[in-house]
Amino acid sequence: MAKSGKVVQLFQKPENFIKTRARELQLGSCYINFDWEESGIASALVSRKHTNGNVTLGFYLIDLKCLGIKDAFFKFNVGVDEMFDLVDQMNGVEIEYEKIHNIIYGAEAFANDCGFKPHKEWTVTQFILAEDDDSIPLIEIEFGEGGVPAFFVGPYDNPAKVNQILATLDKNVGVGNYLFYNDEDEFEDDEITEGGDEQSFKQVYHTFTSAYRDKFEGSSTVTLDKDHIAEIWGQKVDLGLYSLNDELDDRIIEYAEEYEAIFEDKSLESISQIHALLIQNPDMPLFYAELFLQYKMMGLHGKADAMAKKGMQLFPDFLYLRFYVAHAAMVDGELEKGLKLLNKKYNVDEAFPQRTAFAEGEFMLFYAALCQYFMANDSLIDAITCSDALIIEVYKYACSENAILDLLSVIKAKLGEVY
């Protein structure tokens, strides 16, 4: 009790706030992926408005055909820009609250009748929604196919998982009373790197990493704080892709587009061409990064290291190059070298406390390098925490794509061993 007699409001965890007070906040905009009816998979976003102009968001990945709420998470008291970033990622269109309420609660009830419980975060995220009572008008939504449960085997559903789902359906709806679709085509790496469906991949990613977390998170030693990483992304990452200097960033983007064919060639001829470009543009750190990579790809590791060293000396504040080199070291298994380049820290703001902001590419490369580091140390929960940051812009950075694909391969093997 304060001396004035007023009760002092202590800090409240976001989960507790959501459970006790989120429904007191004004409902905001709601969004859903434009093709939810056709695909039977809905990415649903519901917002609540805070008086400070921020929003609390509930995200729900919903299988309307059978399994219900496959994933759920929240973002607490964040800026509206972060909400619109999520809307862009999910190819979202605005939808009235009453309809999205019926979709979410209807899918949860339909799945429950089939024997499937919602994702564990539903215990929190359901309180971002209104209560499911008579105050919400009932809207007819089709679940299953014509009301019949329909189970579609996903690309990461191993045989044991499939058998478990089928056994649950047999028990709860009866043999022959559901539809079963088994597409034997597995997810290929080039679906992400060569124009695959980004939203579909993200759904696969979240489903697969959630399955691993559900199985192993409680028994794993965890180093990273995912909330802290989210805070860095929300508060300290600038709009620049490579640099915080707008002019330099624009030049890098221009050169990356103009010389894309040279950068992709990876040959002695392309190395010669990039050296010529560097002579003409000695103030361009991008060429040092590209030469480092070209030499590495050619197996000329000594020259690669020399180029990296010179570039980092000339451009010490261009952390993109430094993290590029750290990422390569992690991939090569030189973990101590890579971690040293990250100043032996596990968060970018702690590794470089003199910086108040980071370019988007710097953030992504830092956590891509860490993802490879934790994979090498078999600390997969920490690796997933890193990849959760990378998945935000998975198509934009090759390091993000490579780290996530490597991680999914490892997780798939681990889950296969368990089941």
Short mmCIF file of C-alpha atoms in Angstrom, two decimals:
data_model
loop_
_atom_site.label_atom_id
_atom_site.label_comp_id
_atom_site.label_asym_id
_atom_site.label_seq_id
_atom_site.Cartn_x
_atom_site.Cartn_y
_atom_site.Cartn_z
CA MET A 1 0.00 0.00 0.00
CA ALA A 2 1.45 3.38 -0.95
CA LYS A 3 1.55 6.20 1.62
CA SER A 4 -1.27 7.98 -0.20
CA GLY A 5 -3.48 5.00 0.50
CA LYS A 6 -3.66 3.99 -3.17
CA VAL A 7 -2.91 0.42 -4.16
CA VAL A 8 0.29 0.12 -6.18
CA GLN A 9 -0.30 -1.94 -9.36
CA LEU A 10 2.48 -4.51 -9.60
CA PHE A 11 3.78 -5.78 -12.94
CA GLN A 12 1.50 -8.43 -14.35
CA LYS A 13 2.62 -11.14 -16.74
CA PRO A 14 1.03 -10.83 -20.19
CA GLU A 15 -0.56 -14.27 -19.80
CA ASN A 16 -2.28 -13.21 -16.58
CA PHE A 17 -3.41 -9.91 -18.06
CA ILE A 18 -4.91 -11.66 -21.06
CA LYS A 19 -6.72 -14.21 -18.93
CA THR A 20 -8.20 -11.61 -16.58
CA ARG A 21 -8.55 -8.36 -18.53
CA ALA A 22 -8.20 -8.85 -22.29
CA ARG A 23 -11.97 -9.13 -22.76
CA GLU A 24 -12.33 -5.68 -21.20
CA LEU A 25 -10.31 -4.18 -24.08
CA GLN A 26 -12.13 -2.94 -27.16
CA LEU A 27 -12.17 -5.39 -30.05
CA GLY A 28 -10.05 -4.25 -32.97
CA SER A 29 -9.64 -5.43 -36.54
CA CYS A 30 -9.72 -9.13 -37.40
CA TYR A 31 -8.05 -10.84 -40.35
CA ILE A 32 -8.00 -14.23 -42.06
CA ASN A 33 -6.10 -15.67 -45.03
CA PHE A 34 -8.04 -14.98 -48.22
CA ASP A 35 -8.22 -18.65 -49.30
CA TRP A 36 -9.36 -20.20 -46.02
CA GLU A 37 -12.58 -21.63 -47.42
CA GLU A 38 -10.87 -23.26 -50.38
CA SER A 39 -7.89 -24.64 -48.46
CA GLY A 40 -9.67 -25.64 -45.24
CA ILE A 41 -6.76 -24.08 -43.31
CA ALA A 42 -7.32 -20.72 -41.65
CA SER A 43 -4.76 -18.31 -40.25
CA ALA A 44 -6.93 -16.13 -38.02
CA LEU A 45 -5.86 -12.91 -36.28
CA VAL A 46 -7.93 -11.09 -33.65
CA SER A 47 -6.85 -7.80 -32.09
CA ARG A 48 -7.74 -5.95 -28.90
CA LYS A 49 -7.05 -2.22 -28.55
CA HIS A 50 -5.12 -0.74 -25.62
CA THR A 51 -5.67 2.85 -24.55
CA ASN A 52 -2.04 3.63 -25.45
CA GLY A 53 -2.72 2.90 -29.13
CA ASN A 54 -1.10 -0.53 -29.08
CA VAL A 55 -2.84 -3.84 -29.62
CA THR A 56 -2.80 -7.33 -28.16
CA LEU A 57 -3.06 -9.98 -30.86
CA GLY A 58 -4.30 -13.55 -30.87
CA PHE A 59 -3.19 -15.78 -33.75
CA TYR A 60 -4.86 -19.12 -34.46
CA LEU A 61 -3.86 -21.72 -37.08
CA ILE A 62 -7.01 -23.72 -37.71
CA ASP A 63 -7.70 -26.96 -39.55
CA LEU A 64 -11.41 -26.75 -40.38
CA LYS A 65 -11.41 -30.26 -41.82
CA CYS A 66 -10.60 -32.23 -38.69
CA LEU A 67 -7.83 -31.25 -36.28
CA GLY A 68 -9.07 -27.85 -35.08
CA ILE A 69 -6.68 -25.35 -33.49
CA LYS A 70 -3.26 -26.66 -34.51
CA ASP A 71 -1.30 -23.64 -33.31
CA ALA A 72 -1.96 -20.49 -31.32
CA PHE A 73 0.10 -17.66 -29.95
CA PHE A 74 -0.32 -14.08 -28.76
CA LYS A 75 1.56 -10.80 -29.03
CA PHE A 76 0.97 -8.51 -26.10
CA ASN A 77 0.70 -4.71 -26.24
CA VAL A 78 2.53 -4.27 -29.56
CA GLY A 79 2.37 -1.54 -32.17
CA VAL A 80 -0.14 -1.74 -35.00
CA ASP A 81 2.75 -1.97 -37.48
CA GLU A 82 3.59 -5.39 -36.04
CA MET A 83 -0.02 -6.43 -36.54
CA PHE A 84 0.05 -5.40 -40.19
CA ASP A 85 3.34 -7.28 -40.67
CA LEU A 86 1.55 -10.44 -39.52
CA VAL A 87 -1.41 -9.66 -41.77
CA ASP A 88 0.96 -9.39 -44.75
CA GLN A 89 2.65 -12.68 -43.87
CA MET A 90 -0.66 -14.54 -43.69
CA ASN A 91 -2.06 -12.99 -46.87
CA GLY A 92 -4.83 -11.66 -44.68
CA VAL A 93 -8.08 -9.93 -45.51
CA GLU A 94 -10.29 -8.19 -42.98
CA ILE A 95 -13.22 -10.16 -41.60
CA GLU A 96 -15.99 -9.27 -39.16
CA TYR A 97 -15.46 -10.49 -35.63
CA GLU A 98 -18.68 -12.54 -35.42
CA LYS A 99 -17.61 -14.68 -38.38
CA ILE A 100 -14.05 -15.29 -37.20
CA HIS A 101 -15.45 -16.13 -33.74
CA ASN A 102 -17.67 -18.79 -35.30
CA ILE A 103 -14.77 -20.17 -37.35
CA ILE A 104 -12.43 -20.51 -34.37
CA TYR A 105 -14.87 -21.81 -31.78
CA GLY A 106 -16.65 -23.98 -34.35
CA ALA A 107 -13.40 -25.64 -35.43
CA GLU A 108 -12.42 -26.19 -31.79
CA ALA A 109 -15.77 -27.85 -31.03
CA PHE A 110 -15.71 -29.96 -34.22
CA ALA A 111 -12.18 -31.19 -33.46
CA ASN A 112 -13.13 -31.90 -29.86
CA ASP A 113 -15.95 -34.18 -31.08
CA CYS A 114 -13.32 -35.99 -33.16
CA GLY A 115 -11.10 -36.42 -30.09
CA PHE A 116 -8.54 -33.67 -30.72
CA LYS A 117 -7.62 -31.00 -28.18
CA PRO A 118 -6.54 -27.47 -29.17
CA HIS A 119 -2.95 -26.28 -29.07
CA LYS A 120 -1.68 -25.69 -25.53
CA GLU A 121 -1.58 -21.88 -25.98
CA TRP A 122 -5.37 -21.95 -26.42
CA THR A 123 -5.57 -21.83 -22.63
CA VAL A 124 -4.39 -18.21 -22.92
CA THR A 125 -5.37 -17.06 -26.40
CA GLN A 126 -9.04 -17.99 -26.02
CA PHE A 127 -9.38 -15.01 -23.66
CA ILE A 128 -8.54 -12.60 -26.49
CA LEU A 129 -11.80 -13.78 -28.02
CA ALA A 130 -15.20 -12.95 -26.60
CA GLU A 131 -16.93 -15.58 -24.53
CA ASP A 132 -18.68 -18.16 -26.67
CA ASP A 133 -22.22 -17.47 -25.54
CA ASP A 134 -25.56 -16.34 -26.94
CA SER A 135 -24.34 -12.74 -27.35
CA ILE A 136 -22.48 -13.85 -30.49
CA PRO A 137 -24.83 -14.70 -33.37
CA LEU A 138 -24.46 -18.19 -34.79
CA ILE A 139 -23.10 -18.23 -38.35
CA GLU A 140 -23.14 -21.43 -40.37
CA ILE A 141 -19.61 -22.58 -41.23
CA GLU A 142 -18.77 -25.89 -42.89
CA PHE A 143 -16.39 -28.11 -40.96
CA GLY A 144 -14.99 -31.33 -42.34
CA GLU A 145 -16.30 -32.15 -45.79
CA GLY A 146 -20.06 -31.95 -45.70
CA GLY A 147 -19.83 -32.31 -41.94
CA VAL A 148 -17.69 -35.46 -42.17
CA PRO A 149 -14.21 -35.28 -40.58
CA ALA A 150 -11.49 -35.26 -43.25
CA PHE A 151 -7.88 -35.93 -42.26
CA PHE A 152 -5.24 -34.79 -44.73
CA VAL A 153 -1.77 -36.20 -44.04
CA GLY A 154 0.73 -33.35 -43.79
CA PRO A 155 4.28 -33.37 -45.19
CA TYR A 156 5.79 -33.86 -41.71
CA ASP A 157 3.27 -36.35 -40.35
CA ASN A 158 5.34 -39.49 -39.85
CA PRO A 159 3.64 -42.92 -39.93
CA ALA A 160 3.36 -43.10 -36.14
CA LYS A 161 1.67 -39.69 -35.99
CA VAL A 162 -0.72 -40.66 -38.78
CA ASN A 163 -1.62 -43.91 -37.01
CA GLN A 164 -2.23 -42.01 -33.78
CA ILE A 165 -4.65 -39.60 -35.50
CA LEU A 166 -6.44 -42.43 -37.29
CA ALA A 167 -6.78 -44.36 -34.01
CA THR A 168 -8.29 -41.25 -32.39
CA LEU A 169 -10.80 -40.93 -35.23
CA ASP A 170 -11.65 -44.64 -35.05
CA LYS A 171 -12.34 -44.31 -31.35
CA ASN A 172 -14.37 -41.09 -31.44
CA VAL A 173 -16.26 -41.11 -34.75
CA GLY A 174 -15.99 -44.75 -35.75
CA VAL A 175 -14.25 -46.68 -38.51
CA GLY A 176 -15.52 -45.60 -41.93
CA ASN A 177 -17.12 -42.42 -40.59
CA TYR A 178 -14.36 -40.07 -41.73
CA LEU A 179 -12.36 -39.28 -44.86
CA PHE A 180 -8.65 -39.94 -45.14
CA TYR A 181 -6.35 -38.31 -47.69
CA ASN A 182 -2.71 -39.31 -47.97
CA ASP A 183 -0.59 -37.24 -50.34
CA GLU A 184 2.71 -39.08 -50.48
CA ASP A 185 4.59 -36.17 -52.00
CA GLU A 186 6.98 -34.92 -49.33
CA PHE A 187 8.02 -31.34 -48.85
CA GLU A 188 11.14 -30.55 -50.88
CA ASP A 189 13.77 -27.97 -50.02
CA ASP A 190 13.29 -26.11 -53.30
CA GLU A 191 9.70 -25.29 -52.37
CA ILE A 192 11.07 -22.61 -50.11
CA THR A 193 14.06 -21.52 -52.17
CA GLU A 194 12.47 -21.55 -55.62
CA GLY A 195 9.14 -19.82 -55.35
CA GLY A 196 7.16 -22.12 -53.10
CA ASP A 197 4.03 -21.02 -51.25
CA GLU A 198 5.38 -19.00 -48.34
CA GLN A 199 2.24 -19.21 -46.23
CA SER A 200 1.99 -22.98 -46.69
CA PHE A 201 5.60 -23.39 -45.70
CA LYS A 202 5.12 -21.26 -42.62
CA GLN A 203 2.16 -23.39 -41.61
CA VAL A 204 4.26 -26.53 -42.03
CA TYR A 205 7.07 -24.90 -40.07
CA HIS A 206 4.88 -23.89 -37.11
CA THR A 207 3.15 -27.28 -37.03
CA PHE A 208 6.43 -29.16 -37.06
CA THR A 209 8.30 -27.01 -34.53
CA SER A 210 5.26 -27.00 -32.24
CA ALA A 211 5.25 -30.80 -32.32
CA TYR A 212 8.89 -30.82 -31.24
CA ARG A 213 8.29 -28.28 -28.49
CA ASP A 214 5.32 -30.24 -27.18
CA LYS A 215 7.49 -33.34 -26.95
CA PHE A 216 10.79 -31.99 -25.68
CA GLU A 217 10.57 -28.44 -24.34
CA GLY A 218 9.99 -29.46 -20.73
CA SER A 219 13.05 -31.72 -20.69
CA SER A 220 15.47 -29.38 -22.48
CA THR A 221 17.91 -26.84 -21.08
CA VAL A 222 16.97 -23.47 -22.55
CA THR A 223 19.41 -20.58 -23.00
CA LEU A 224 17.44 -18.05 -25.03
CA ASP A 225 14.54 -15.86 -23.93
CA LYS A 226 12.12 -15.72 -26.87
CA ASP A 227 10.33 -12.70 -25.42
CA HIS A 228 13.61 -10.77 -25.35
CA ILE A 229 14.29 -11.60 -29.01
CA ALA A 230 10.78 -10.45 -29.89
CA GLU A 231 11.45 -7.22 -27.98
CA ILE A 232 14.65 -6.61 -29.97
CA TRP A 233 12.77 -7.18 -33.22
CA GLY A 234 9.96 -4.85 -32.22
CA GLN A 235 12.01 -2.05 -30.69
CA LYS A 236 15.57 -2.10 -32.08
CA VAL A 237 15.38 -3.33 -35.67
CA ASP A 238 15.34 -0.58 -38.26
CA LEU A 239 13.78 -0.77 -41.71
CA GLY A 240 17.18 -0.98 -43.45
CA LEU A 241 17.93 -4.37 -45.02
CA TYR A 242 21.70 -4.28 -44.67
CA SER A 243 22.74 -1.05 -43.01
CA LEU A 244 21.37 1.69 -40.79
CA ASN A 245 22.75 4.23 -43.26
CA ASP A 246 19.90 4.89 -45.69
CA GLU A 247 22.19 6.00 -48.51
CA LEU A 248 24.47 2.99 -48.14
CA ASP A 249 21.49 0.66 -47.87
CA ASP A 250 20.01 2.01 -51.10
CA ARG A 251 23.34 1.54 -52.89
CA ILE A 252 23.68 -2.02 -51.60
CA ILE A 253 20.20 -2.90 -52.83
CA GLU A 254 20.96 -1.31 -56.22
CA TYR A 255 24.23 -3.21 -56.59
CA ALA A 256 22.69 -6.48 -55.37
CA GLU A 257 20.08 -6.25 -58.12
CA GLU A 258 22.44 -4.98 -60.84
CA TYR A 259 25.15 -7.60 -60.25
CA GLU A 260 22.93 -10.50 -59.18
CA ALA A 261 24.15 -12.71 -62.02
CA ILE A 262 27.79 -12.15 -61.06
CA PHE A 263 27.12 -12.86 -57.38
CA GLU A 264 25.33 -16.11 -58.24
CA ASP A 265 28.00 -17.36 -60.66
CA LYS A 266 30.55 -18.52 -58.03
CA SER A 267 33.55 -18.90 -60.34
CA LEU A 268 37.05 -17.53 -60.83
CA GLU A 269 35.60 -15.21 -63.46
CA SER A 270 32.98 -13.84 -61.08
CA ILE A 271 35.65 -13.33 -58.40
CA SER A 272 37.67 -11.29 -60.88
CA GLN A 273 34.62 -9.23 -61.79
CA ILE A 274 33.79 -8.48 -58.15
CA HIS A 275 37.39 -7.44 -57.48
CA ALA A 276 37.08 -5.00 -60.39
CA LEU A 277 33.87 -3.64 -58.89
CA LEU A 278 35.58 -3.24 -55.52
CA ILE A 279 38.42 -1.24 -57.12
CA GLN A 280 35.84 1.07 -58.65
CA ASN A 281 33.84 1.28 -55.39
CA PRO A 282 36.28 0.95 -52.47
CA ASP A 283 33.66 2.26 -50.04
CA MET A 284 31.21 -0.59 -50.72
CA PRO A 285 31.31 -3.27 -47.97
CA LEU A 286 28.92 -5.54 -49.88
CA PHE A 287 31.72 -6.51 -52.29
CA TYR A 288 33.86 -7.76 -49.38
CA ALA A 289 30.98 -9.95 -48.23
CA GLU A 290 30.45 -11.33 -51.74
CA LEU A 291 34.16 -11.99 -52.27
CA PHE A 292 34.31 -13.78 -48.92
CA LEU A 293 31.45 -16.04 -49.98
CA GLN A 294 32.86 -16.62 -53.48
CA TYR A 295 36.24 -17.69 -52.10
CA LYS A 296 34.55 -19.98 -49.58
CA MET A 297 32.51 -21.62 -52.31
CA MET A 298 35.67 -22.19 -54.35
CA GLY A 299 37.41 -23.79 -51.35
CA LEU A 300 39.94 -20.93 -51.10
CA HIS A 301 39.48 -20.52 -47.34
CA GLY A 302 42.67 -18.55 -46.71
CA LYS A 303 41.70 -15.91 -49.24
CA ALA A 304 38.17 -15.86 -47.88
CA ASP A 305 39.42 -15.20 -44.36
CA ALA A 306 41.78 -12.48 -45.57
CA MET A 307 38.97 -10.74 -47.44
CA ALA A 308 36.68 -10.96 -44.40
CA LYS A 309 39.38 -9.59 -42.08
CA LYS A 310 40.09 -6.63 -44.35
CA GLY A 311 36.41 -5.85 -44.82
CA MET A 312 35.67 -5.93 -41.09
CA GLN A 313 38.65 -3.67 -40.40
CA LEU A 314 37.53 -1.12 -42.99
CA PHE A 315 33.85 -1.26 -42.06
CA PRO A 316 33.65 -2.19 -38.35
CA ASP A 317 30.08 -0.90 -38.00
CA PHE A 318 28.80 -2.89 -40.99
CA LEU A 319 27.76 -5.86 -38.85
CA TYR A 320 26.15 -7.63 -41.79
CA LEU A 321 29.63 -8.66 -43.01
CA ARG A 322 30.74 -9.77 -39.55
CA PHE A 323 27.62 -11.91 -39.08
CA TYR A 324 28.02 -13.29 -42.60
CA VAL A 325 31.44 -14.59 -41.60
CA ALA A 326 30.12 -15.90 -38.25
CA HIS A 327 27.32 -17.77 -40.03
CA ALA A 328 29.79 -19.39 -42.42
CA ALA A 329 31.99 -20.43 -39.49
CA MET A 330 29.03 -22.09 -37.75
CA VAL A 331 28.08 -23.97 -40.91
CA ASP A 332 31.69 -25.14 -41.26
CA GLY A 333 31.64 -26.45 -37.68
CA GLU A 334 34.03 -23.74 -36.41
CA LEU A 335 31.73 -22.97 -33.52
CA GLU A 336 34.16 -21.14 -31.26
CA LYS A 337 35.30 -18.93 -34.12
CA GLY A 338 31.71 -18.13 -35.00
CA LEU A 339 30.69 -17.43 -31.41
CA LYS A 340 33.72 -15.18 -30.93
CA LEU A 341 32.56 -13.09 -33.90
CA LEU A 342 29.24 -12.73 -32.05
CA ASN A 343 31.20 -11.52 -29.00
CA LYS A 344 30.21 -14.77 -27.24
CA LYS A 345 26.70 -13.48 -26.60
CA TYR A 346 23.32 -14.97 -27.43
CA ASN A 347 21.42 -11.73 -28.11
CA VAL A 348 22.43 -9.14 -30.66
CA ASP A 349 21.77 -6.18 -28.36
CA GLU A 350 23.99 -7.72 -25.66
CA ALA A 351 26.73 -8.58 -28.15
CA PHE A 352 26.84 -4.99 -29.42
CA PRO A 353 25.50 -2.79 -26.60
CA GLN A 354 26.88 0.35 -28.28
CA ARG A 355 24.23 -0.03 -30.97
CA THR A 356 20.73 1.26 -30.28
CA ALA A 357 19.36 -0.15 -33.54
CA PHE A 358 20.11 -2.90 -36.03
CA ALA A 359 19.38 -3.40 -39.70
CA GLU A 360 16.96 -6.17 -40.52
CA GLY A 361 19.65 -8.19 -42.30
CA GLU A 362 21.99 -7.86 -39.33
CA PHE A 363 19.30 -9.21 -37.01
CA MET A 364 18.53 -12.13 -39.34
CA LEU A 365 22.16 -13.10 -39.91
CA PHE A 366 22.96 -12.96 -36.19
CA TYR A 367 20.17 -15.38 -35.29
CA ALA A 368 20.80 -17.54 -38.37
CA ALA A 369 24.37 -18.01 -37.13
CA LEU A 370 23.10 -18.78 -33.62
CA CYS A 371 20.57 -21.23 -35.03
CA GLN A 372 23.40 -23.17 -36.67
CA TYR A 373 25.39 -22.98 -33.43
CA PHE A 374 22.60 -24.45 -31.31
CA MET A 375 21.90 -27.15 -33.89
CA ALA A 376 25.53 -28.20 -33.77
CA ASN A 377 25.25 -28.41 -29.97
CA ASP A 378 21.97 -30.37 -30.17
CA SER A 379 20.15 -27.56 -28.34
CA LEU A 380 17.15 -27.69 -30.63
CA ILE A 381 14.70 -25.71 -28.49
CA ASP A 382 17.12 -22.76 -28.59
CA ALA A 383 17.61 -23.35 -32.33
CA ILE A 384 13.82 -23.20 -32.79
CA THR A 385 13.70 -19.94 -30.81
CA CYS A 386 16.20 -18.51 -33.29
CA SER A 387 14.32 -19.86 -36.29
CA ASP A 388 11.07 -18.37 -34.98
CA ALA A 389 12.73 -14.99 -35.58
CA LEU A 390 14.03 -16.05 -39.01
CA ILE A 391 10.66 -17.30 -40.26
CA ILE A 392 9.37 -13.70 -40.20
CA GLU A 393 11.23 -12.95 -43.43
CA VAL A 394 12.13 -16.42 -44.61
CA TYR A 395 12.11 -15.57 -48.32
CA LYS A 396 14.20 -12.43 -48.02
CA TYR A 397 17.48 -13.87 -46.69
CA ALA A 398 19.29 -17.00 -47.86
CA CYS A 399 20.71 -17.47 -44.38
CA SER A 400 17.17 -17.73 -42.97
CA GLU A 401 16.12 -20.27 -45.58
CA ASN A 402 19.20 -22.43 -45.07
CA ALA A 403 19.06 -22.40 -41.28
CA ILE A 404 15.35 -23.27 -41.18
CA LEU A 405 15.67 -26.06 -43.75
CA ASP A 406 18.62 -27.53 -41.85
CA LEU A 407 16.68 -27.32 -38.59
CA LEU A 408 13.54 -28.95 -40.01
CA SER A 409 15.63 -31.85 -41.30
CA VAL A 410 17.14 -32.37 -37.84
CA ILE A 411 13.76 -32.10 -36.09
CA LYS A 412 12.18 -34.52 -38.52
CA ALA A 413 14.88 -37.08 -37.75
CA LYS A 414 14.53 -36.55 -34.00
CA LEU A 415 10.77 -36.96 -34.02
CA GLY A 416 11.15 -40.04 -36.20
CA GLU A 417 13.42 -41.60 -33.57
CA VAL A 418 10.86 -40.97 -30.84
CA TYR A 419 7.88 -42.27 -32.72
#
